[in-house]
Amino acid sequence: GYMMACQASPGHLMAAPFSMIGSIGVLMETVNFHEVLKKYGVDPIVIKAGKSKAPLKTLGEVTPEELQLAQKDAEVIHEAFRQWVLKARPNVSVSEDWLDKVCTGAVFLGKEAEELGLVDRVVTSDEYIAERIAAGDRVLRLMPYRGPQFGFKLSPLDLLLLGTDAEGRTRLSEKFQLLRSGITRHIAPLFRVGSAVGFLNLMHHLATLQIRPSLTWK
């Protein structure tokens, strides 16, 4: 989320108009079955070392002290999150009003996020790509990698790494030879099956023909 996005270089953090930006907050939750289990005579046994370990339990009883510990942990993480954002966005004019509005876990659409300094620009991905193409940049389209084909285990990353030196290019050539063998091994049976089906169709066609003898009396 925004914890990672805010680390973009200043001036280069962009967002789409209807993207949801922010959510600078911390959420900790669990479901506790202690009272339900107790009602049916089930007594969960929880063993832990360290009073602050796992204050929010699922089966054991959660005491008020443990709830306070969990709340304190959430507040420490929240403060670290806030400082993380402020350090990454030096252009933001921070005030108490700004902190009270932005660092509460609230989310904002693109335009308001820009006004608050959370992003630098509002633009769609299509618009940005069109701009880069018009500027003469080379724009590449990423294609999904569907895994090994015909038993040929070679990823796009392998292609880049193997082509960097002579030894790698030799290994790459060997892998392509394996690819040709794999393709031949998988496709050849298809040709054999196709020939067999064609021959059977021809025999059926000949069997259905009615050949009448031609008799000529002299």
mmCIF file of N, CA, C and O in Angstrom, residues 22-26 78 101-108:
data_model
loop_
_atom_site.group_PDB
_atom_site.id
_atom_site.type_symbol
_atom_site.label_atom_id
_atom_site.label_comp_id
_atom_site.label_asym_id
_atom_site.label_seq_id
_atom_site.Cartn_x
_atom_site.Cartn_y
_atom_site.Cartn_z
ATOM 1 N N GLY A 22 -3.640 6.575 0.930
ATOM 2 C CA GLY A 22 -3.583 6.865 2.363
ATOM 3 C C GLY A 22 -3.638 5.615 3.209
ATOM 4 O O GLY A 22 -2.771 4.753 3.128
ATOM 5 N N SER A 23 -4.678 5.519 4.017
ATOM 6 C CA SER A 23 -4.840 4.403 4.957
ATOM 7 C C SER A 23 -3.624 4.302 5.873
ATOM 8 O O SER A 23 -3.094 3.218 6.126
ATOM 9 N N ILE A 24 -3.179 5.467 6.355
ATOM 10 C CA ILE A 24 -2.024 5.508 7.255
ATOM 11 C C ILE A 24 -2.529 5.195 8.659
ATOM 12 O O ILE A 24 -2.803 6.082 9.475
ATOM 13 N N GLY A 25 -2.664 3.938 8.928
ATOM 14 C CA GLY A 25 -3.168 3.475 10.216
ATOM 15 C C GLY A 25 -2.741 2.045 10.448
ATOM 16 O O GLY A 25 -2.057 1.440 9.623
ATOM 17 N N VAL A 26 -3.138 1.500 11.560
ATOM 18 C CA VAL A 26 -2.772 0.137 11.941
ATOM 19 C C VAL A 26 -4.022 -0.596 12.399
ATOM 20 O O VAL A 26 -4.826 -0.042 13.162
ATOM 21 N N HIS A 78 1.936 2.661 14.509
ATOM 22 C CA HIS A 78 1.311 3.795 13.820
ATOM 23 C C HIS A 78 2.238 4.994 13.783
ATOM 24 O O HIS A 78 2.375 5.670 12.759
ATOM 25 N N LYS A 101 -5.966 14.851 10.010
ATOM 26 C CA LYS A 101 -6.810 14.490 8.871
ATOM 27 C C LYS A 101 -6.253 13.310 8.095
ATOM 28 O O LYS A 101 -7.002 12.415 7.684
ATOM 29 N N VAL A 102 -4.934 13.292 7.898
ATOM 30 C CA VAL A 102 -4.327 12.319 6.989
ATOM 31 C C VAL A 102 -3.916 11.036 7.692
ATOM 32 O O VAL A 102 -4.125 9.935 7.167
ATOM 33 N N CYS A 103 -3.340 11.152 8.880
ATOM 34 C CA CYS A 103 -2.751 9.984 9.555
ATOM 35 C C CYS A 103 -3.726 9.319 10.507
ATOM 36 O O CYS A 103 -3.384 8.968 11.647
ATOM 37 N N THR A 104 -4.949 9.152 10.055
ATOM 38 C CA THR A 104 -5.975 8.527 10.890
ATOM 39 C C THR A 104 -6.473 7.209 10.306
ATOM 40 O O THR A 104 -7.410 6.619 10.834
ATOM 41 N N GLY A 105 -5.847 6.763 9.211
ATOM 42 C CA GLY A 105 -6.331 5.571 8.525
ATOM 43 C C GLY A 105 -7.307 5.891 7.422
ATOM 44 O O GLY A 105 -7.785 4.983 6.721
ATOM 45 N N ALA A 106 -7.614 7.197 7.238
ATOM 46 C CA ALA A 106 -8.550 7.604 6.191
ATOM 47 C C ALA A 106 -7.909 7.432 4.819
ATOM 48 O O ALA A 106 -6.687 7.435 4.671
ATOM 49 N N VAL A 107 -8.759 7.282 3.796
ATOM 50 C CA VAL A 107 -8.283 7.174 2.415
ATOM 51 C C VAL A 107 -8.857 8.334 1.608
ATOM 52 O O VAL A 107 -9.916 8.868 1.914
ATOM 53 N N PHE A 108 -8.128 8.716 0.562
ATOM 54 C CA PHE A 108 -8.498 9.878 -0.246
ATOM 55 C C PHE A 108 -8.377 9.523 -1.726
ATOM 56 O O PHE A 108 -7.477 8.775 -2.126
#
